[in-house]
Coordinates of C-alpha atoms and ligand atoms in Angstrom, one line a residue:
X1 CA -1.4 -24.1 -7.7
X2 CA 0.9 -22.5 -5.2
X3 CA -0.9 -20.7 -2.3
X4 CA 1.1 -18.1 -0.5
X5 CA -0.1 -16.2 2.6
X6 CA -0.2 -12.4 2.1
X7 CA -0.9 -10.0 5.0
X8 CA -1.6 -6.3 4.9
X9 CA -1.3 -4.1 8.0
X10 CA -3.6 -1.1 7.7
X11 CA -4.7 1.7 10.0
X12 CA -7.8 -0.1 11.2
X13 CA -7.4 -3.8 10.2
X14 CA -4.8 -6.4 9.5
X15 CA -6.1 -8.4 6.5
X16 CA -4.8 -11.8 5.3
X17 CA -5.5 -14.0 2.3
X18 CA -4.3 -17.2 0.6
X19 CA -3.0 -16.0 -2.8
X20 CA -2.6 -18.0 -5.9
X21 CA 0.6 -16.3 -6.9
X22 CA 0.5 -17.6 -10.5
X23 CA -2.9 -16.0 -11.1
X24 CA -2.2 -13.2 -8.7
X25 CA -5.6 -13.5 -7.0
X26 CA -7.0 -14.3 -3.5
X27 CA -8.5 -17.8 -3.2
X28 CA -11.3 -17.9 -0.7
X29 CA -12.2 -15.3 1.9
X30 CA -10.0 -12.6 3.3
X31 CA -9.6 -12.8 7.1
X32 CA -9.0 -9.8 9.2
X33 CA -8.4 -8.8 12.8
X34 CA -8.5 -5.2 14.1
X35 CA -5.1 -3.4 14.1
X36 CA -4.1 -3.2 17.8
X37 CA -4.1 0.4 19.0
X38 CA -0.8 2.0 17.9
X39 CA 0.2 -1.3 16.3
X40 CA 2.7 -2.0 19.1
X41 CA 5.2 -4.8 18.3
X42 CA 4.0 -7.3 20.8
X43 CA 0.3 -6.9 20.1
X44 CA 1.0 -7.0 16.3
X45 CA 3.0 -10.2 16.7
X46 CA 0.1 -11.8 18.5
X47 CA -2.4 -10.7 15.9
X48 CA -0.1 -12.1 13.1
X49 CA 0.1 -15.4 14.9
X50 CA -3.8 -15.5 15.1
X51 CA -4.1 -14.7 11.3
X52 CA -1.4 -17.2 10.2
X53 CA -3.2 -20.0 12.1
X54 CA -6.3 -19.5 10.0
X55 CA -4.5 -20.4 6.8
X56 CA -3.1 -24.0 7.2
X57 CA -3.4 -24.4 3.4
X58 CA -0.7 -21.9 2.7
X59 CA 2.9 -23.1 2.6
X60 CA 6.4 -21.5 2.5
X61 CA 7.3 -17.9 3.1
X62 CA 4.7 -15.4 4.4
X63 CA 4.6 -11.8 3.1
X64 CA 3.7 -8.8 5.1
X65 CA 2.8 -5.4 3.7
X66 CA 3.7 -2.8 6.3
X67 CA 3.4 1.1 6.4
X68 CA 7.1 1.9 6.7
X69 CA 10.3 2.1 4.8
X70 CA 11.5 -1.5 4.8
X71 CA 15.0 -2.6 3.8
X72 CA 16.2 -6.2 4.2
X73 CA 13.4 -6.8 6.8
X74 CA 14.2 -3.8 9.0
X75 CA 11.5 -1.2 9.4
X76 CA 13.0 2.3 9.4
X77 CA 10.1 4.7 9.9
X78 CA 6.8 4.8 11.8
X79 CA 4.6 7.6 10.6
X80 CA 1.3 5.9 11.5
X81 CA 2.4 3.1 13.8
X82 CA 4.2 2.7 17.1
X83 CA 7.7 4.3 17.2
X84 CA 9.0 1.0 18.4
X85 CA 9.1 -0.2 14.8
X86 CA 11.9 2.3 14.0
X87 CA 14.9 0.0 13.5
X88 CA 13.0 -3.1 14.4
X89 CA 13.7 -6.4 12.7
X90 CA 10.1 -6.8 11.4
X91 CA 11.0 -9.9 9.3
X92 CA 12.3 -11.7 12.4
X93 CA 9.2 -10.7 14.3
X94 CA 7.0 -12.1 11.5
X95 CA 9.0 -15.2 11.2
X96 CA 8.7 -15.8 14.9
X97 CA 4.9 -15.1 14.8
X98 CA 4.3 -17.3 11.8
X99 CA 6.6 -20.2 12.8
X100 CA 8.1 -20.1 9.3
X101 CA 10.0 -17.6 7.1
X102 CA 8.5 -14.2 6.7
X103 CA 9.4 -11.2 4.5
X104 CA 8.2 -7.6 4.8
X105 CA 7.6 -5.0 2.1
X106 CA 6.3 -1.4 2.2
X107 CA 2.5 -1.5 1.9
X108 CA 2.3 0.9 -1.1
X109 CA 5.1 -1.0 -2.9
X110 CA 3.1 -4.3 -2.3
X111 CA -0.1 -2.7 -3.7
X112 CA 1.8 -1.4 -6.6
X113 CA 3.4 -4.8 -7.4
X114 CA 0.0 -6.3 -7.5
X115 CA -1.5 -3.6 -9.7
X116 CA 1.5 -3.8 -12.1
X117 CA 1.2 -7.6 -12.3
X118 CA -2.6 -8.2 -12.5
X119 CA -4.3 -4.8 -12.2
X120 CA -4.4 -1.3 -13.6
X121 CA -0.7 -1.2 -14.4
X122 CA -0.5 -4.4 -16.3
X123 CA 1.6 -3.9 -19.5
X124 CA 2.3 -0.2 -18.6
X125 CA 5.8 1.1 -19.5
X126 CA 7.3 4.4 -18.7
X127 CA 6.9 5.9 -15.2
X128 CA 3.9 4.7 -13.3
X129 CA 3.1 6.1 -9.9
X130 CA 0.8 4.1 -7.6
X131 CA -0.7 6.1 -4.8
X132 CA -2.6 4.6 -1.9
X133 CA -5.0 6.9 0.0
X134 CA -5.7 5.6 3.5
X135 CA -4.5 6.6 6.9
X136 CA -1.5 8.2 5.1
X137 CA -0.5 8.5 1.4
X138 CA 1.6 5.6 0.2
X139 CA 3.6 5.8 -3.1
X140 CA 5.2 3.2 -5.3
X141 CA 7.2 4.1 -8.4
X142 CA 7.7 1.8 -11.4
X143 CA 10.0 2.5 -14.3
X144 CA 9.3 0.2 -17.2
X145 CA 7.6 -2.2 -14.8
X146 CA 10.5 -2.3 -12.3
X147 CA 9.9 -1.1 -8.8
X148 CA 11.9 1.7 -7.2
X149 CA 11.1 0.8 -3.5
X150 CA 10.5 3.0 -0.5
X151 CA 9.7 6.3 -2.2
X152 CA 7.6 7.8 0.6
X153 CA 6.2 10.6 -1.4
X154 CA 3.3 11.0 0.9
X155 CA 5.7 13.0 3.1
X156 CA 6.6 15.5 0.4
X157 CA 5.7 19.0 1.5
X158 CA 3.1 20.6 -0.8
X159 CA 2.3 24.2 0.1
X160 CA 4.2 23.9 3.4
X161 CA 2.5 20.8 4.7
X162 CA 3.1 17.1 4.2
X163 CA 0.9 15.7 1.4
X164 CA -0.6 13.0 3.6
X165 CA -1.4 15.6 6.3
X166 CA -3.8 17.4 3.9
X167 CA -5.0 14.9 1.4
X168 CA -5.1 11.3 2.8
X169 CA -8.4 9.5 3.0
X170 CA -8.3 9.9 6.8
X171 CA -8.0 13.6 6.6
X172 CA -11.0 13.6 4.2
X173 CA -13.0 11.9 6.9
X174 CA -11.7 13.8 9.9
X175 CA -12.2 17.2 8.3
X176 CA -15.4 16.1 6.8
X177 CA -14.3 17.2 3.3
X178 CA -16.7 16.8 0.4
X179 CA -15.4 15.3 -2.9
X180 CA -14.6 18.7 -4.6
X181 CA -12.8 19.9 -1.5
X182 CA -10.7 16.7 -1.1
X183 CA -10.0 16.4 -4.9
X184 CA -8.8 20.1 -4.9
X185 CA -6.2 19.0 -2.3
X186 CA -5.3 15.8 -4.2
X187 CA -4.9 17.8 -7.4
X188 CA -2.4 20.1 -5.7
X189 CA -0.4 17.0 -4.6
X190 CA -0.6 15.4 -8.1
X191 CA 0.5 18.7 -9.7
X192 CA 3.6 18.7 -7.5
X193 CA 4.4 15.0 -8.1
X194 CA 4.0 15.6 -11.8
X195 CA 6.2 18.7 -11.8
X196 CA 9.0 16.8 -10.1
X197 CA 8.8 13.3 -11.6
X198 CA 6.6 13.5 -14.8
X199 CA 4.8 10.2 -14.4
X200 CA 3.0 8.8 -17.4
X201 CA 0.3 7.2 -15.3
X202 CA -1.1 7.7 -11.8
X203 CA -2.9 4.7 -10.2
X204 CA -5.2 5.7 -7.4
X205 CA -5.6 3.1 -4.7
X206 CA -6.5 2.6 -1.1
X207 CA -9.9 2.2 0.4
X208 CA -11.1 5.4 -1.2
X209 CA -10.6 3.9 -4.7
X210 CA -13.8 1.9 -4.1
X211 CA -15.8 5.1 -4.5
X212 CA -14.0 6.1 -7.6
X213 CA -17.1 6.9 -9.6
X214 CA -18.1 9.6 -7.1
X215 CA -15.0 11.8 -7.7
X216 CA -13.1 10.5 -10.8
X217 CA -14.1 13.5 -12.9
X218 CA -12.7 15.9 -10.4
X219 CA -9.1 14.7 -10.5
X220 CA -6.8 16.5 -12.9
X221 CA -3.3 15.9 -14.2
X222 CA -1.4 16.0 -17.5
X223 CA -0.7 12.3 -16.7
X224 CA -3.4 9.7 -17.1
X225 CA -5.2 8.8 -13.8
X226 CA -6.9 5.5 -13.4
X227 CA -8.3 3.7 -10.3
X228 CA -6.6 0.6 -8.8
X229 CA -8.3 -2.6 -9.9
X230 CA -7.6 -4.9 -7.0
X231 CA -9.0 -2.4 -4.5
X232 CA -9.0 -3.9 -1.0
X233 CA -6.9 -7.0 -1.9
X234 CA -4.0 -5.2 -3.5
X235 CA -1.8 -5.2 -0.4
X236 CA -2.5 -8.9 0.4
X237 CA -1.8 -10.0 -3.2
X238 CA 1.3 -7.8 -3.4
X239 CA 2.7 -9.1 -0.1
X240 CA 2.2 -12.7 -1.3
X241 CA 3.8 -12.0 -4.7
X242 CA 6.8 -10.4 -2.9
X243 CA 7.1 -13.5 -0.6
X244 CA 6.9 -15.9 -3.6
X245 CA 9.6 -14.0 -5.4
X246 CA 12.0 -13.6 -2.4
X247 CA 11.6 -16.7 -0.4
X248 CA 11.1 -20.5 -0.4
X249 CA 7.8 -21.8 -1.6
Ligands
BGC1 C1 4.3 5.8 5.5 C2 4.5 4.9 4.2 C3 3.2 4.2 3.8 C4 2.1 5.1 3.7 C5 0.8 4.4 3.4 C6 3.1 6.7 5.2 O1 2.8 7.4 6.3 O2 5.4 6.5 5.8 O3 5.6 4.0 4.5 O4 3.5 3.5 2.6 O5 1.9 5.9 4.9 O6 0.4 3.5 4.5

């Protein structure tokens, strides 16, 4: 069994887990530390070092799921993290923090990779759109199982405002929306995504997917809508799968 360390940087916590990449599952407990305020580069680097040290059983390349457009290890956007990440070499920072090779992938893309491999998207063909509802809205598109990375559809304007500014899980909490109110907003976003891209399947992920039963019946689209299966481990598993596929083991 090959154990690879996957790390997922979210709005409130940085989670890490040892992932059996052949089975696509976390082995043992997830570990987490609070996300430093604003997730500045230096504070994040220190937090990553702390987390990596807790997983001596993991070998090889470390994977980090990060809420930004990521190309060849460089982070290009910073919607919900410190602006210092724009243009930063995040892979080099992770490598320095971990003391071994590190690779970085967009957080929604990581969650989508995990769902497609071992979760709700397994065996699905056609166009699958994974959406993560958290601090923002993350998107990951798969065409016949193959990822089209960095789609950033949470920033698409729907009714004059960015989708994630009206329908993320954070907005639900901050504006104290009940399920019908929040789902009405999500439905407008899904309607727009469907009108433009015609997905066959939406996978709804992020922390809010853990409460799926409370609102599932309120979501509507001509496409099928299913909850993510990996729930809080999707980013960690996806980051490890990405590391296993792109780096040394
Ligand atoms: C970011 C994306 C990220 C999403 C979910 C958005 O604000 O731009 O890169 O995937 O939030 O964290």
